[in-house]
Amino acid sequence: MTTAEILAAHDRFVVPTYGRFPLAFVRGRGARLWDAEGREYLDFGAGIAVCALGHAHPALAEALARQAATLIHVSNLYHVELQARLAERIVSLLGGGRCFFCNSGAEANEALFKLARKFGHREGRYEVLTAVNSFHGRTLAGISATGQEKVKAGFEPMMEGFRHVPFNDLAAVEAALSKKTAAILIEGVQGESGIHPASAEYLLGLRDLCDRNHLLLLMDAVQDGMFRTGRFQSWQRLLEGSRDARAAAFLPDGISMAKGLAGGVPMGGVWIRPPHDLLLGPGSHGSTFGGTPLACAAAWAVFEAIEREGLAEHARRMGAHLLDRLRNLASPRVAAVRGLGLMIGIELAQEIPALHAEGKLPSALFTAKLMETGLLVVPAGARTIRFLPPLNVTRAECDEAVEKLARGLASL
């Protein structure tokens, strides 16, 4: 099919829940994608931080083929070896606890919401505090938890039990606590709102606040986890170098994971710290397709490749290189550059006439402009675009992305 034919079929048969760009990709390799007409693009979105190893990574493709020929699915009524091994691997990176597997970040956050409800149930506590400008998924509970009004419009009334407080503001969190509060949920790096990292003081203060008030501290690591920042979890990277003695002992009570976890195969997961890891007993939660042999084989292959290829440290180096190149662009059209590892936001200046169009955000308009140069990025909020390349992106590809970005900026 041609791109025009694919777009026409989408328009006719697919529910229009996405504001899609007029591209249709049919093949990928590494950090490259090719559309239906054979045009090549440099993919610095990686499926919104999903394709951790890039496209068609040989080890991941081989693991999927081997597992598909062995066992794709078996019910969670039975034990799955790969699921147990994967859980053990994740637990070993965090120090104790247990894992639950599902299919997406939204599902993973749903498990955290139920954990918080179960935790506070006997005392009548069910409220979860989240941050302004946060993003926690597209389910009804997910948009209720999300601190952005745009995702809620038309779906009111929201689920009760969620309130939003300013990000990186410990005093605001403390002031918002009530007798109904059971948990606090934050992202280590806010992604959808434009790449905003939490401060070390904020993270450590939240841990103390939760300990003093018998609350769960929950982390949404759906986008910023899986070594994207140079450590398995973003909070590990954010607390590096802290002289505060509390940093070495910092640990959340629950973490949601997805996106890069299985390199493109649908998978989500939750890690829960003891003793809370036994709160969700038999019958309290489940997922038909959660932790299938196929998905677990994919996730195992991703972990293996990251370790074998040294991609955590590589993500640090490439992230530092990108930030250096981007900050040296000296373009009046760039207001700020923020980032941690390979999670980078480029905030556009306020007044760029070429990015003014009725009903369209400047970030989306500039994303479309960059497609003309052959660069794929992801909008974040009104004026920010994201670089979320594969963890194995090369230095040459980073330089190419910056050059394409510079051409796009110069064309405005």
Coordinates of C-alpha atoms in Angstrom, one line a residue:
M1 CA 0.0 0.0 0.0
T2 CA 1.1 3.6 -0.6
T3 CA 1.1 6.1 2.2
A4 CA -2.0 7.7 0.7
E5 CA -3.8 4.3 0.7
I6 CA -2.7 3.6 4.3
L7 CA -3.9 7.0 5.5
A8 CA -7.2 6.5 3.7
A9 CA -7.8 3.1 5.4
H10 CA -7.0 4.6 8.8
D11 CA -9.4 7.5 8.2
R12 CA -12.1 5.0 7.2
F13 CA -11.7 2.2 9.7
V14 CA -9.7 3.3 12.8
V15 CA -11.2 5.3 15.7
P16 CA -9.5 8.7 15.5
T17 CA -8.1 8.9 19.0
Y18 CA -4.7 10.0 17.8
G19 CA -3.7 13.2 16.0
R20 CA -1.4 11.3 13.7
F21 CA 1.2 12.9 11.4
P22 CA 0.8 11.9 7.7
L23 CA 3.5 9.3 7.7
A24 CA 3.3 5.5 7.4
F25 CA 6.3 3.4 8.3
V26 CA 6.9 -0.1 6.9
R27 CA 10.4 -1.0 8.0
G28 CA 13.1 -0.1 10.6
R29 CA 16.7 -0.8 11.5
G30 CA 18.5 0.6 14.4
A31 CA 17.7 4.3 14.7
R32 CA 16.2 4.4 11.1
L33 CA 12.7 4.1 9.7
W34 CA 11.5 3.9 6.1
D35 CA 8.1 4.9 5.0
A36 CA 5.9 3.2 2.4
E37 CA 7.6 5.1 -0.4
G38 CA 11.1 4.2 0.8
R39 CA 12.0 7.6 2.3
E40 CA 14.5 7.3 5.2
Y41 CA 14.1 9.0 8.6
L42 CA 16.3 9.3 11.7
D43 CA 14.1 8.2 14.6
F44 CA 14.7 10.2 17.7
G45 CA 11.4 9.3 19.2
A46 CA 11.9 5.5 19.4
G47 CA 8.1 5.0 19.7
I48 CA 8.1 7.5 22.6
A49 CA 11.0 5.8 24.5
V50 CA 9.8 2.3 23.7
C51 CA 12.3 0.9 21.2
A52 CA 15.2 0.9 23.7
L53 CA 17.4 -1.2 21.3
G54 CA 16.2 0.6 18.2
H55 CA 14.3 -1.2 15.4
A56 CA 14.9 -4.8 14.4
H57 CA 17.7 -5.5 16.9
P58 CA 19.0 -8.9 16.0
A59 CA 19.1 -10.3 19.5
L60 CA 15.5 -9.2 20.2
A61 CA 14.3 -10.5 16.9
E62 CA 16.0 -13.8 17.5
A63 CA 14.6 -14.1 21.0
L64 CA 11.1 -13.4 19.8
A65 CA 11.3 -16.0 17.0
R66 CA 12.7 -18.6 19.3
Q67 CA 10.1 -18.1 22.0
A68 CA 7.2 -17.9 19.4
A69 CA 8.3 -21.3 18.2
T70 CA 8.3 -22.7 21.8
L71 CA 5.5 -21.1 23.8
I72 CA 3.7 -17.8 23.3
H73 CA 1.1 -17.8 26.0
V74 CA 0.0 -19.7 29.0
S75 CA -2.5 -18.5 31.7
N76 CA -1.3 -17.0 34.9
L77 CA -3.2 -19.8 36.6
Y78 CA 0.1 -21.6 36.1
H79 CA 3.7 -20.8 36.8
V80 CA 5.9 -19.2 34.0
E81 CA 9.6 -19.8 34.2
L82 CA 10.6 -16.7 32.2
Q83 CA 8.2 -14.5 34.3
A84 CA 9.9 -15.7 37.5
R85 CA 13.4 -15.2 36.2
L86 CA 12.5 -11.7 34.9
A87 CA 11.0 -10.7 38.2
E88 CA 14.2 -11.9 40.0
R89 CA 16.3 -9.8 37.7
I90 CA 14.3 -6.7 38.3
V91 CA 14.3 -7.3 42.1
S92 CA 18.0 -7.8 42.1
L93 CA 18.4 -4.2 40.6
L94 CA 16.3 -2.7 43.4
G95 CA 17.0 -4.8 46.5
G96 CA 14.1 -7.0 47.6
G97 CA 10.5 -7.0 46.8
R98 CA 8.3 -8.6 44.2
C99 CA 7.0 -7.8 40.7
F100 CA 3.6 -7.9 38.9
F101 CA 3.5 -7.9 35.1
C102 CA 0.9 -6.4 32.8
N103 CA 0.8 -4.9 29.3
S104 CA 1.3 -1.1 29.5
G105 CA 2.3 1.8 31.6
A106 CA -1.3 2.7 32.2
E107 CA -2.0 -0.8 33.5
A108 CA 1.1 -0.6 35.7
N109 CA -0.2 2.6 37.2
E110 CA -3.6 1.0 37.8
A111 CA -1.8 -1.6 39.8
L112 CA -0.2 1.1 41.9
F113 CA -3.6 2.8 42.5
K114 CA -5.0 -0.5 43.7
L115 CA -2.0 -1.0 45.9
A116 CA -2.5 2.4 47.5
R117 CA -6.2 1.7 48.1
K118 CA -5.4 -1.7 49.6
F119 CA -2.7 -0.1 51.8
G120 CA -5.0 2.5 53.3
H121 CA -8.3 0.6 53.2
R122 CA -8.6 -0.3 56.9
E123 CA -8.0 3.3 57.9
G124 CA -10.4 4.7 55.3
R125 CA -7.4 6.3 53.3
Y126 CA -7.6 6.1 49.6
E127 CA -6.3 9.5 48.3
V128 CA -3.2 9.7 46.0
L129 CA -1.4 13.0 45.6
T130 CA 0.2 13.6 42.2
A131 CA 2.0 16.5 40.6
V132 CA 0.8 19.3 38.4
N133 CA 1.8 18.6 34.8
S134 CA 2.2 14.9 35.5
F135 CA 1.1 12.1 33.1
H136 CA 0.0 8.7 34.3
G137 CA -1.9 7.1 31.4
R138 CA -5.1 7.2 29.5
T139 CA -7.4 5.0 31.6
L140 CA -10.1 6.8 33.6
A141 CA -8.0 6.4 36.8
G142 CA -4.9 7.4 34.8
I143 CA -6.4 10.7 33.6
S144 CA -7.8 11.4 37.0
A145 CA -4.3 11.0 38.4
T146 CA -2.7 13.1 35.6
G147 CA -2.1 16.7 36.5
Q148 CA -3.1 18.1 33.1
E149 CA -6.6 19.3 32.5
K150 CA -6.5 18.7 28.7
V151 CA -6.7 14.9 29.1
K152 CA -9.8 15.1 31.3
A153 CA -12.0 17.2 29.1
G154 CA -15.2 15.4 28.2
F155 CA -14.7 12.6 30.6
E156 CA -15.9 14.2 33.8
P157 CA -16.6 13.5 36.5
M158 CA -13.1 12.2 37.3
M159 CA -12.6 9.3 39.7
E160 CA -12.3 10.7 43.3
G161 CA -9.2 10.2 45.3
F162 CA -6.6 12.2 43.3
R163 CA -5.3 15.7 44.0
H164 CA -2.5 17.6 42.2
V165 CA 0.2 19.7 43.8
P166 CA 3.1 21.7 42.2
F167 CA 6.0 19.6 41.2
N168 CA 9.3 19.9 43.1
D169 CA 7.5 21.8 45.9
L170 CA 7.8 19.8 49.1
A171 CA 6.0 22.4 51.2
A172 CA 3.0 22.2 48.8
V173 CA 2.8 18.4 49.2
E174 CA 3.0 18.6 53.0
A175 CA 0.2 21.3 53.0
A176 CA -2.0 19.1 50.8
L177 CA -1.9 16.0 53.1
S178 CA -5.2 15.0 54.6
K179 CA -6.6 12.2 56.7
K180 CA -7.6 10.4 53.5
T181 CA -4.1 10.5 51.9
A182 CA -2.6 7.0 51.4
A183 CA 0.2 7.7 48.8
I184 CA 2.2 10.1 46.8
L185 CA 2.9 9.4 43.1
I186 CA 5.5 11.2 41.0
E187 CA 7.7 10.9 38.0
G188 CA 11.4 11.2 38.5
V189 CA 11.5 13.2 35.3
Q190 CA 8.2 14.6 34.0
G191 CA 8.2 13.6 30.3
E192 CA 4.9 14.6 28.7
S193 CA 5.1 18.1 30.1
G194 CA 8.5 18.9 28.7
I195 CA 11.3 17.0 30.5
H196 CA 11.4 18.4 34.0
P197 CA 13.6 16.4 36.5
A198 CA 12.9 16.2 40.2
S199 CA 15.5 17.7 42.5
A200 CA 17.4 15.5 45.0
E201 CA 16.0 17.5 47.9
Y202 CA 12.4 16.9 46.7
L203 CA 12.9 13.2 46.4
L204 CA 14.5 12.8 49.8
G205 CA 12.0 15.1 51.4
L206 CA 9.1 13.1 49.9
R207 CA 10.6 9.9 51.4
D208 CA 10.8 11.5 54.8
L209 CA 7.3 12.9 54.5
C210 CA 5.9 9.5 53.6
D211 CA 7.8 7.8 56.4
R212 CA 6.5 10.3 59.0
N213 CA 2.9 10.1 57.8
H214 CA 2.7 6.4 57.0
L215 CA 2.2 6.9 53.3
L216 CA 3.4 5.0 50.2
L217 CA 5.9 6.8 48.0
L218 CA 5.2 5.6 44.4
M219 CA 7.2 6.3 41.3
D220 CA 5.9 6.3 37.7
A221 CA 9.0 5.2 35.8
V222 CA 7.2 4.4 32.6
Q223 CA 9.0 6.8 30.4
D224 CA 12.2 7.7 32.4
G225 CA 13.1 4.1 33.5
M226 CA 14.8 1.2 31.8
F227 CA 18.3 2.9 31.8
R228 CA 17.1 5.9 29.7
T229 CA 18.8 8.3 32.1
G230 CA 21.9 6.2 32.4
R231 CA 20.7 4.2 35.5
F232 CA 17.9 1.7 35.7
Q233 CA 15.7 4.2 37.5
S234 CA 15.9 8.0 37.1
W235 CA 15.8 8.6 40.8
Q236 CA 19.1 6.6 41.1
R237 CA 20.7 9.0 38.6
L238 CA 19.1 12.1 40.2
L239 CA 20.5 11.2 43.6
E240 CA 24.0 10.5 42.4
G241 CA 26.6 12.8 44.0
S242 CA 24.2 13.8 46.8
R243 CA 26.1 14.4 50.0
D244 CA 22.9 13.8 52.0
A245 CA 23.2 10.5 53.9
R246 CA 19.6 9.7 53.1
A247 CA 20.4 9.3 49.4
A248 CA 22.2 5.9 49.7
A249 CA 19.1 4.4 51.5
F250 CA 16.5 6.0 49.2
L251 CA 13.9 3.5 47.9
P252 CA 10.3 4.1 46.8
D253 CA 7.5 1.7 47.9
G254 CA 6.3 1.0 44.4
I255 CA 7.5 1.6 40.8
S256 CA 5.5 1.4 37.6
M257 CA 7.4 0.4 34.4
A258 CA 6.7 -0.1 30.7
K259 CA 7.7 1.5 27.4
G260 CA 11.3 0.3 26.9
L261 CA 10.9 -2.7 29.2
A262 CA 10.4 -5.2 26.3
G263 CA 11.9 -3.1 23.5
G264 CA 8.6 -2.7 21.6
V265 CA 6.6 -5.7 22.7
P266 CA 3.6 -4.6 24.8
M267 CA 4.6 -5.0 28.4
G268 CA 4.2 -3.3 31.7
G269 CA 5.4 -4.1 35.2
V270 CA 5.2 -3.0 38.8
W271 CA 7.9 -3.5 41.5
I272 CA 6.7 -3.4 45.1
R273 CA 8.9 -3.0 48.2
P274 CA 8.5 -5.3 51.2
P275 CA 6.3 -5.6 53.3
H276 CA 3.8 -4.0 50.8
D277 CA 4.6 -6.7 48.2
L278 CA 2.2 -9.0 49.8
L279 CA -0.8 -6.6 50.0
L280 CA -2.2 -7.7 46.6
G281 CA -3.0 -11.4 47.2
P282 CA -4.8 -14.0 45.1
G283 CA -7.8 -12.6 43.3
S284 CA -7.0 -8.9 44.1
H285 CA -5.5 -8.1 40.7
G286 CA -4.6 -9.7 37.4
S287 CA -4.0 -9.4 33.7
T288 CA -4.8 -12.1 31.1
F289 CA -1.8 -11.2 29.0
G290 CA 0.5 -10.0 31.8
G291 CA 3.9 -11.6 31.8
T292 CA 3.4 -14.0 28.9
P293 CA 6.4 -16.1 27.9
L294 CA 6.7 -14.1 24.7
A295 CA 6.8 -10.7 26.4
C296 CA 9.1 -11.9 29.1
A297 CA 11.5 -13.4 26.5
A298 CA 11.6 -9.9 24.9
A299 CA 12.2 -8.1 28.1
W300 CA 15.0 -10.6 29.0
A301 CA 16.6 -10.0 25.7
V302 CA 16.5 -6.3 26.2
F303 CA 18.1 -6.5 29.7
E304 CA 20.8 -8.8 28.3
A305 CA 21.6 -6.5 25.4
I306 CA 21.8 -3.4 27.6
E307 CA 24.2 -5.2 29.9
R308 CA 26.2 -6.9 27.1
E309 CA 26.5 -3.7 25.1
G310 CA 27.1 -1.3 28.0
L311 CA 24.1 0.8 27.1
A312 CA 23.5 2.4 30.5
E313 CA 26.9 4.1 30.4
H314 CA 26.5 4.7 26.6
A315 CA 23.2 6.5 27.3
R316 CA 25.1 8.8 29.7
R317 CA 27.8 9.6 27.2
M318 CA 25.5 10.2 24.3
G319 CA 23.1 12.2 26.5
A320 CA 26.0 14.4 27.6
H321 CA 27.2 14.8 24.0
L322 CA 23.7 15.8 22.8
L323 CA 23.2 18.3 25.6
D324 CA 26.5 19.9 24.9
R325 CA 25.8 20.2 21.1
L326 CA 22.2 21.4 21.7
R327 CA 23.3 24.1 24.3
N328 CA 25.9 25.3 21.8
L329 CA 23.4 25.9 19.0
A330 CA 22.9 29.5 20.2
S331 CA 19.6 29.7 18.3
P332 CA 17.3 32.6 19.3
R333 CA 14.5 30.2 18.6
V334 CA 15.5 27.9 21.5
A335 CA 14.5 29.1 24.9
A336 CA 15.9 26.2 27.0
V337 CA 17.5 22.7 26.8
R338 CA 16.8 20.3 29.6
G339 CA 17.7 16.6 29.9
L340 CA 19.1 13.6 31.7
G341 CA 20.8 10.9 29.7
L342 CA 18.8 10.2 26.5
M343 CA 15.7 12.0 27.7
I344 CA 16.1 15.6 26.4
G345 CA 13.7 18.5 25.9
I346 CA 14.2 21.4 23.6
E347 CA 11.9 24.3 24.6
L348 CA 11.1 26.7 21.8
A349 CA 11.0 30.5 22.2
Q350 CA 7.7 32.1 22.7
E351 CA 7.3 34.2 19.6
I352 CA 8.0 32.3 16.4
P353 CA 5.5 33.5 13.7
A354 CA 6.0 30.3 11.6
L355 CA 4.7 28.2 14.5
H356 CA 1.4 30.1 14.9
A357 CA -1.6 28.2 13.5
E358 CA -5.2 28.0 14.7
G359 CA -5.8 25.0 16.9
K360 CA -2.2 23.6 16.7
L361 CA 0.5 23.6 19.2
P362 CA 3.9 25.1 18.3
S363 CA 5.6 21.8 19.4
A364 CA 3.4 19.8 16.9
L365 CA 4.0 22.3 14.1
F366 CA 7.8 22.1 14.6
T367 CA 7.7 18.3 14.9
A368 CA 6.1 18.3 11.4
K369 CA 8.7 20.8 10.1
L370 CA 11.5 18.5 11.3
M371 CA 10.0 15.6 9.4
E372 CA 10.8 17.5 6.2
T373 CA 14.5 17.2 7.2
G374 CA 14.1 13.5 7.9
L375 CA 14.2 13.8 11.7
L376 CA 11.5 12.3 13.9
V377 CA 11.0 13.8 17.4
V378 CA 8.1 13.8 19.9
P379 CA 6.1 16.9 21.0
A380 CA 5.9 17.5 24.8
G381 CA 3.5 20.2 26.0
A382 CA 2.9 23.4 24.0
R383 CA 6.4 24.5 23.1
T384 CA 8.8 21.6 23.8
I385 CA 10.0 18.7 21.6
R386 CA 11.7 15.6 23.0
F387 CA 14.7 13.6 21.9
L388 CA 14.2 10.0 23.0
P389 CA 16.5 8.0 20.8
P390 CA 17.3 4.3 21.2
L391 CA 19.8 3.6 23.9
N392 CA 22.3 2.3 21.3
V393 CA 22.2 5.5 19.2
T394 CA 25.6 6.4 17.8
R395 CA 27.6 9.6 18.2
A396 CA 27.3 10.2 14.4
E397 CA 23.5 9.8 14.6
C398 CA 23.4 12.3 17.5
D399 CA 25.4 14.8 15.4
E400 CA 23.1 14.2 12.5
A401 CA 20.0 14.8 14.6
V402 CA 21.5 18.1 15.9
E403 CA 22.3 19.2 12.3
K404 CA 18.8 18.4 11.1
L405 CA 17.4 20.3 14.1
A406 CA 19.5 23.3 13.3
R407 CA 18.2 23.2 9.7
G408 CA 14.7 23.1 11.0
L409 CA 15.2 26.0 13.3
A410 CA 16.9 28.0 10.5
S411 CA 13.9 27.5 8.3
L412 CA 11.4 29.1 10.7

